[in-house]
PDB file of C-alpha atoms in Angstrom:
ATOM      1  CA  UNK B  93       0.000   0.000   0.000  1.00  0.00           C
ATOM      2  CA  UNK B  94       1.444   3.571  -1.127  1.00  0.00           C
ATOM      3  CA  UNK B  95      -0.062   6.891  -0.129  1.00  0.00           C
ATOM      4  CA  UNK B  96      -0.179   9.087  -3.625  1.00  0.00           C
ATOM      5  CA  UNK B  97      -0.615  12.575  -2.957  1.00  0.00           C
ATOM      6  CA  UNK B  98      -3.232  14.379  -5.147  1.00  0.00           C
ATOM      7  CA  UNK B  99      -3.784  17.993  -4.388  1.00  0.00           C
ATOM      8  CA  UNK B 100      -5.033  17.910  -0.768  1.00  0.00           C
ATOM      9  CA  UNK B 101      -5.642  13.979  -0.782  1.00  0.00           C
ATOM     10  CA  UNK B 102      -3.518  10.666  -1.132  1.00  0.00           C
ATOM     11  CA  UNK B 103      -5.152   8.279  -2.992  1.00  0.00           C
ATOM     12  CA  UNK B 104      -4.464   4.690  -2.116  1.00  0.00           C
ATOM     13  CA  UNK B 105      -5.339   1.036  -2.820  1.00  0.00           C
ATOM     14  CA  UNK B 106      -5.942  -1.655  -0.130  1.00  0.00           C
ATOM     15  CA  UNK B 107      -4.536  -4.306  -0.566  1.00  0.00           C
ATOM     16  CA  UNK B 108      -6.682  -6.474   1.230  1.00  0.00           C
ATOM     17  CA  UNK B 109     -10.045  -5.947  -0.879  1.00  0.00           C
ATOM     18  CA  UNK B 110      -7.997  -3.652  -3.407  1.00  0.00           C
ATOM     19  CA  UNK B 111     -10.682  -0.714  -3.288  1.00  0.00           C
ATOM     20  CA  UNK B 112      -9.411   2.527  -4.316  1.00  0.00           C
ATOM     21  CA  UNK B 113      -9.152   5.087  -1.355  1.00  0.00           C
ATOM     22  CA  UNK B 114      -9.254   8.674  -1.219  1.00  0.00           C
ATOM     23  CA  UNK B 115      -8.270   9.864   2.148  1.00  0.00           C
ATOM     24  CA  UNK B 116      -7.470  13.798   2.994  1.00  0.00           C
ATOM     25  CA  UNK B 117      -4.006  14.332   4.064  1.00  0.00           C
ATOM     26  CA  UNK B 118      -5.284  15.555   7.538  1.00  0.00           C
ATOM     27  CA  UNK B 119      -6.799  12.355   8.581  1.00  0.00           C
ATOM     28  CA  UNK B 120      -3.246  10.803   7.101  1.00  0.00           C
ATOM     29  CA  UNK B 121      -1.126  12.627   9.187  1.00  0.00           C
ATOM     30  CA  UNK B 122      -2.100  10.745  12.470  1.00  0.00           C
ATOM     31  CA  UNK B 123      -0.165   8.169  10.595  1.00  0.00           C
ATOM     32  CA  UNK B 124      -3.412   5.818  10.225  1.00  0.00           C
ATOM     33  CA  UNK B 125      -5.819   5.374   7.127  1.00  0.00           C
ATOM     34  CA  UNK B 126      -8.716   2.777   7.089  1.00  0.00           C
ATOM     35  CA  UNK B 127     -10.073   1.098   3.881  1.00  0.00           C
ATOM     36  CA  UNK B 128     -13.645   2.389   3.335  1.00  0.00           C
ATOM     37  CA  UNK B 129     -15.049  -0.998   2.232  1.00  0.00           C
ATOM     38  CA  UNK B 130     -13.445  -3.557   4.309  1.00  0.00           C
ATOM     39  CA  UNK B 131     -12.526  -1.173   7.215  1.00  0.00           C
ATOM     40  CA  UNK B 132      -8.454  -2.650   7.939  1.00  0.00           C
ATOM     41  CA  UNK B 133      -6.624   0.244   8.996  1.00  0.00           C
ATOM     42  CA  UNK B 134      -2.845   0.331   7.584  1.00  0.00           C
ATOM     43  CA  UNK B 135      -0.149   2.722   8.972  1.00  0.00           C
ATOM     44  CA  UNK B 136       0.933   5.304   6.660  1.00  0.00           C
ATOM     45  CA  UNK B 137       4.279   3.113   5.636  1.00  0.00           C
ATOM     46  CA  UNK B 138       2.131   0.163   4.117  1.00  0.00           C
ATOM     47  CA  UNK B 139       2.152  -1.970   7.252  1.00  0.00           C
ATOM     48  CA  UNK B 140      -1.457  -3.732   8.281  1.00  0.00           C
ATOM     49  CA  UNK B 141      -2.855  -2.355  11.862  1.00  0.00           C
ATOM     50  CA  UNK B 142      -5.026  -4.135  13.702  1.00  0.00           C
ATOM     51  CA  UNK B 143      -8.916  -4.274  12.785  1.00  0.00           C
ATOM     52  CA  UNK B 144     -10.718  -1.674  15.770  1.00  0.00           C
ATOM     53  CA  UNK B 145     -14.410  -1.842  16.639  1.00  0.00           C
ATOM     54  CA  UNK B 146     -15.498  -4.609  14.400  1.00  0.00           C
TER      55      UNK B 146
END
């Protein structure tokens, strides 16, 4: 998984369920995005976090 930035976004692809994400670079910077379909949050470097709340 690679963060691209786009304007004020990265775009990224899970590569779990391999959705395409679009994730604004604020919510990035806490070092954490989460797939919107199957919800597995990755660190910003690639690496797979723990699934939270499900």
């Amino acid at each position: 998984m690679e963060l691209l930035a786009v304007g004020d976004s990265y775009i990224w692809y899970c590569d779990w369920c391999d959705t395409k994400n679009v994730t604004p670079w604020v919510r990035a910077k806490g070092n954490e995005v989460c797939c919107a379909a199957c919800h597995k949050n990755y660190a910003a470097d690639g690496k797979e976090r723990p699934t939270r709340g499900l």
